[in-house]
mmCIF file of C-alpha atoms in Angstrom:
data_model
loop_
_atom_site.group_PDB
_atom_site.id
_atom_site.type_symbol
_atom_site.label_atom_id
_atom_site.label_comp_id
_atom_site.label_asym_id
_atom_site.label_seq_id
_atom_site.Cartn_x
_atom_site.Cartn_y
_atom_site.Cartn_z
ATOM 1 C CA MET Z 1 0.000 0.000 0.000
ATOM 2 C CA LEU Z 2 2.908 2.377 0.727
ATOM 3 C CA ALA Z 3 5.186 0.927 -1.957
ATOM 4 C CA PHE Z 4 5.821 4.430 -3.349
ATOM 5 C CA LEU Z 5 7.961 5.319 -0.315
ATOM 6 C CA PRO Z 6 11.758 5.110 -0.508
ATOM 7 C CA GLU Z 7 13.116 1.749 0.665
ATOM 8 C CA ARG Z 8 14.560 2.996 3.986
ATOM 9 C CA PHE Z 9 11.079 4.124 5.061
ATOM 10 C CA LEU Z 10 9.522 0.844 3.920
ATOM 11 C CA ASP Z 11 12.123 -1.137 5.878
ATOM 12 C CA ALA Z 12 11.181 0.746 9.057
ATOM 13 C CA ILE Z 13 7.420 0.445 8.408
ATOM 14 C CA ARG Z 14 7.755 -3.333 8.034
ATOM 15 C CA LYS Z 15 8.888 -3.397 11.690
ATOM 16 C CA ILE Z 16 5.684 -1.842 13.079
ATOM 17 C CA ASN Z 17 2.041 -2.903 13.371
ATOM 18 C CA GLN Z 18 0.742 -1.525 10.077
ATOM 19 C CA ASN Z 19 -2.876 -2.150 11.111
ATOM 20 C CA LYS Z 20 -2.520 0.760 13.557
ATOM 21 C CA LEU Z 21 -0.679 3.070 11.156
ATOM 22 C CA TYR Z 22 -2.943 5.982 10.211
ATOM 23 C CA GLU Z 23 -0.594 8.740 9.111
ATOM 24 C CA LEU Z 24 3.011 9.485 8.161
ATOM 25 C CA ARG Z 25 4.459 12.985 8.109
ATOM 26 C CA LEU Z 26 7.620 13.449 6.103
ATOM 27 C CA ARG Z 27 9.218 16.910 6.284
ATOM 28 C CA VAL Z 28 12.536 17.851 4.736
ATOM 29 C CA GLY Z 29 15.239 17.959 7.403
ATOM 30 C CA MET Z 30 12.917 16.704 10.140
ATOM 31 C CA PRO Z 31 12.372 13.291 11.756
ATOM 32 C CA THR Z 32 9.451 11.315 10.334
ATOM 33 C CA MET Z 33 6.350 11.344 12.515
ATOM 34 C CA VAL Z 34 3.746 8.599 12.527
ATOM 35 C CA ARG Z 35 0.254 8.428 13.944
ATOM 36 C CA MET Z 36 -0.428 5.042 15.471
ATOM 37 C CA GLY Z 37 -4.065 5.001 16.546
ATOM 38 C CA GLU Z 38 -4.482 8.311 18.365
ATOM 39 C CA ALA Z 39 -0.827 8.779 19.392
ATOM 40 C CA TYR Z 40 2.005 10.445 17.468
ATOM 41 C CA THR Z 41 5.540 9.124 17.664
ATOM 42 C CA TYR Z 42 8.621 8.906 15.410
ATOM 43 C CA LEU Z 43 9.691 6.349 12.832
ATOM 44 C CA SER Z 44 13.249 5.098 13.276
ATOM 45 C CA GLU Z 45 15.173 2.522 11.274
ATOM 46 C CA TYR Z 46 14.248 0.025 14.026
ATOM 47 C CA GLY Z 47 10.526 0.834 14.034
ATOM 48 C CA LEU Z 48 8.869 3.267 16.440
ATOM 49 C CA THR Z 49 10.647 5.539 18.896
ATOM 50 C CA ASP Z 50 9.722 8.335 21.276
ATOM 51 C CA CYS Z 51 13.179 9.822 20.805
ATOM 52 C CA ARG Z 52 13.026 12.600 18.205
ATOM 53 C CA GLU Z 53 16.760 12.321 17.493
ATOM 54 C CA ASP Z 54 16.367 8.679 16.386
ATOM 55 C CA GLY Z 55 13.648 9.469 13.823
ATOM 56 C CA ILE Z 56 14.421 8.951 10.129
ATOM 57 C CA VAL Z 57 15.112 12.381 8.656
ATOM 58 C CA ALA Z 58 13.492 12.939 5.261
ATOM 59 C CA THR Z 59 15.392 14.603 2.444
ATOM 60 C CA LYS Z 60 14.139 16.620 -0.505
ATOM 61 C CA GLU Z 61 15.053 13.646 -2.702
ATOM 62 C CA ASP Z 62 12.970 11.294 -0.531
ATOM 63 C CA LEU Z 63 9.888 13.449 -1.038
ATOM 64 C CA GLU Z 64 10.469 13.815 -4.783
ATOM 65 C CA GLU Z 65 10.975 10.057 -5.135
ATOM 66 C CA ALA Z 66 7.779 9.312 -3.162
ATOM 67 C CA VAL Z 67 5.633 11.693 -5.223
ATOM 68 C CA MET Z 68 7.021 10.424 -8.523
ATOM 69 C CA ALA Z 69 6.559 6.767 -7.515
ATOM 70 C CA ALA Z 70 3.011 7.457 -6.234
ATOM 71 C CA GLY Z 71 2.250 8.976 -9.648
ATOM 72 C CA LYS Z 72 3.805 5.962 -11.399
ATOM 73 C CA TYR Z 73 6.578 8.221 -12.727
ATOM 74 C CA SER Z 74 4.174 10.181 -14.911
ATOM 75 C CA ILE Z 75 3.896 13.741 -13.651
ATOM 76 C CA TYR Z 76 1.308 14.442 -16.349
ATOM 77 C CA ALA Z 77 -0.988 11.715 -15.007
ATOM 78 C CA ILE Z 78 -1.142 13.406 -11.595
ATOM 79 C CA GLU Z 79 -0.776 17.033 -12.651
ATOM 80 C CA GLU Z 80 -4.364 18.086 -11.833
ATOM 81 C CA GLN Z 81 -4.240 16.468 -8.398
ATOM 82 C CA LEU Z 82 -0.912 18.127 -7.626
ATOM 83 C CA LYS Z 83 -2.392 21.522 -8.482
ATOM 84 C CA GLN Z 84 -4.876 20.956 -5.668
ATOM 85 C CA GLY Z 85 -2.118 20.069 -3.214
ATOM 86 C CA PHE Z 86 -2.789 16.359 -2.861
ATOM 87 C CA LEU Z 87 -2.418 13.022 -4.568
ATOM 88 C CA THR Z 88 -4.537 9.882 -4.145
ATOM 89 C CA THR Z 89 -2.964 6.551 -4.989
ATOM 90 C CA GLU Z 90 -4.873 3.680 -6.574
ATOM 91 C CA ASN Z 91 -5.362 1.966 -3.202
ATOM 92 C CA GLY Z 92 -6.821 5.014 -1.453
ATOM 93 C CA VAL Z 93 -3.747 6.398 0.273
ATOM 94 C CA ARG Z 94 -3.988 10.203 0.289
ATOM 95 C CA ILE Z 95 -0.869 12.336 0.178
ATOM 96 C CA GLY Z 96 -1.115 15.983 1.160
ATOM 97 C CA ILE Z 97 1.716 17.950 -0.439
ATOM 98 C CA ALA Z 98 3.351 21.179 0.676
ATOM 99 C CA GLY Z 99 5.969 22.957 -1.371
ATOM 100 C CA ARG Z 100 6.470 25.923 -3.651
ATOM 101 C CA PHE Z 101 3.340 26.443 -5.708
ATOM 102 C CA ILE Z 102 3.910 28.156 -9.059
ATOM 103 C CA THR Z 103 1.024 30.312 -10.279
ATOM 104 C CA GLU Z 104 0.358 32.222 -13.466
ATOM 105 C CA ASN Z 105 -2.395 34.850 -13.674
ATOM 106 C CA GLY Z 106 -3.662 33.641 -10.295
ATOM 107 C CA LYS Z 107 -3.983 30.076 -11.569
ATOM 108 C CA MET Z 108 -2.022 27.146 -10.139
ATOM 109 C CA ILE Z 109 0.438 25.784 -12.674
ATOM 110 C CA VAL Z 110 2.593 23.286 -10.755
ATOM 111 C CA VAL Z 111 4.036 22.477 -7.338
ATOM 112 C CA ARG Z 112 7.811 22.220 -6.966
ATOM 113 C CA ASP Z 113 10.374 21.847 -4.205
ATOM 114 C CA TYR Z 114 8.256 19.604 -2.004
ATOM 115 C CA SER Z 115 8.811 20.461 1.661
ATOM 116 C CA SER Z 116 6.458 17.989 3.362
ATOM 117 C CA LEU Z 117 4.119 15.092 2.726
ATOM 118 C CA CYS Z 118 1.234 14.108 4.989
ATOM 119 C CA ILE Z 119 0.328 10.535 4.066
ATOM 120 C CA ARG Z 120 -3.046 9.228 5.278
ATOM 121 C CA VAL Z 121 -3.398 5.447 5.337
ATOM 122 C CA PRO Z 122 -7.001 4.228 4.873
ATOM 123 C CA HIS Z 123 -8.501 1.614 7.176
ATOM 124 C CA GLU Z 124 -11.680 -0.347 6.765
ATOM 125 C CA ILE Z 125 -13.752 -0.539 9.935
ATOM 126 C CA LEU Z 126 -16.717 -2.736 9.154
ATOM 127 C CA GLY Z 127 -19.882 -1.566 10.874
ATOM 128 C CA SER Z 128 -18.574 1.926 11.643
ATOM 129 C CA ALA Z 129 -21.484 3.502 9.715
ATOM 130 C CA TRP Z 130 -24.243 1.247 11.019
ATOM 131 C CA LYS Z 131 -25.673 3.841 13.479
ATOM 132 C CA LEU Z 132 -25.586 6.518 10.790
ATOM 133 C CA TYR Z 133 -27.261 4.200 8.301
ATOM 134 C CA ASN Z 134 -30.083 3.346 10.724
ATOM 135 C CA ALA Z 135 -30.611 6.982 11.731
ATOM 136 C CA CYS Z 136 -30.515 8.559 8.260
ATOM 137 C CA PHE Z 137 -31.794 5.969 5.800
ATOM 138 C CA PRO Z 138 -34.813 4.172 7.313
ATOM 139 C CA LYS Z 139 -37.024 5.211 4.376
ATOM 140 C CA GLY Z 140 -34.469 5.255 1.578
ATOM 141 C CA LEU Z 141 -31.803 7.584 0.275
ATOM 142 C CA ILE Z 142 -31.482 11.175 1.477
ATOM 143 C CA HIS Z 143 -28.876 13.904 1.109
ATOM 144 C CA LEU Z 144 -26.216 13.711 3.786
ATOM 145 C CA LEU Z 145 -23.274 15.956 4.619
ATOM 146 C CA ILE Z 146 -20.456 14.462 6.708
ATOM 147 C CA VAL Z 147 -18.312 17.101 8.430
ATOM 148 C CA SER Z 148 -15.501 16.819 10.980
ATOM 149 C CA PRO Z 149 -11.927 17.962 11.536
ATOM 150 C CA PRO Z 150 -9.138 16.156 9.634
ATOM 151 C CA GLY Z 151 -8.281 12.658 10.773
ATOM 152 C CA GLN Z 152 -11.592 11.912 12.491
ATOM 153 C CA GLY Z 153 -12.797 9.157 10.128
ATOM 154 C CA LYS Z 154 -14.992 10.837 7.496
ATOM 155 C CA THR Z 155 -13.651 8.684 4.685
ATOM 156 C CA THR Z 156 -13.772 5.520 6.819
ATOM 157 C CA ILE Z 157 -17.439 6.162 7.664
ATOM 158 C CA LEU Z 158 -18.265 7.091 4.062
ATOM 159 C CA ARG Z 159 -16.732 3.899 2.703
ATOM 160 C CA ASP Z 160 -18.544 1.761 5.246
ATOM 161 C CA LEU Z 161 -21.786 3.639 4.596
ATOM 162 C CA CYS Z 162 -21.460 2.951 0.860
ATOM 163 C CA ARG Z 163 -20.777 -0.724 1.539
ATOM 164 C CA THR Z 164 -23.792 -0.892 3.882
ATOM 165 C CA LEU Z 165 -26.101 0.841 1.387
ATOM 166 C CA SER Z 166 -24.945 -1.473 -1.369
ATOM 167 C CA GLU Z 167 -25.316 -4.679 0.652
ATOM 168 C CA ASN Z 168 -28.642 -3.855 2.331
ATOM 169 C CA ASN Z 169 -30.460 -2.115 -0.528
ATOM 170 C CA LEU Z 170 -28.738 -3.523 -3.608
ATOM 171 C CA TYR Z 171 -27.720 -0.005 -4.709
ATOM 172 C CA ASN Z 172 -24.779 0.409 -7.025
ATOM 173 C CA VAL Z 173 -22.536 2.781 -5.083
ATOM 174 C CA LEU Z 174 -19.374 4.439 -6.345
ATOM 175 C CA VAL Z 175 -17.076 6.708 -4.343
#
C-alpha cells in the first residue's frame, strides 16, 4: 500500500504494526512522525521511537521520489491532483503535499520543491457507519453531509456507509 515510499522508510514500516498506522508525516530535514491510533511518535530505522533524534530524517530527494513513484513516474498523469495540493494513490492512500506552488495569472500551474508530505493510510472498519445508516436511511436515500476535523474518520465512515447501502439495498454505489 505504501510501496511508493523510498526503501529505507519501507524497511522501518515493516517493523511496526501496520494495522494501527494511520498517518506518516515526512518533512525535509525533520524526523518522520507517525500516527499510530491516536498517538504520534517517530519512525526510526528500528521501528517506532519516542526519541526525536532517532527518527528517520526525510530529504528533498525522498519526497520527490515518493511523489514520482506514487504517480507511477508520470507527472502528467497526476498534474491536476498536484495543483490541488494532494495526490490519491490507486489503493486510497492520500498524500497531502506542501511545497512551492507556481502560479500564473492567479492560476495554479505546478508544485515544486516539495517540503512535506502528509500521508493518510485508509482503514476499513466494518460496521462503523451502522448507526448513521439506521438513523438517516430508514425510508431510503437522502442527502447527507459528513463534516468533521481532519483525521476523524470521514472517509472511513463514508466507505462503510457505501458498503452498507450497497449490501442492504442492492444499490450500485461508487465513491
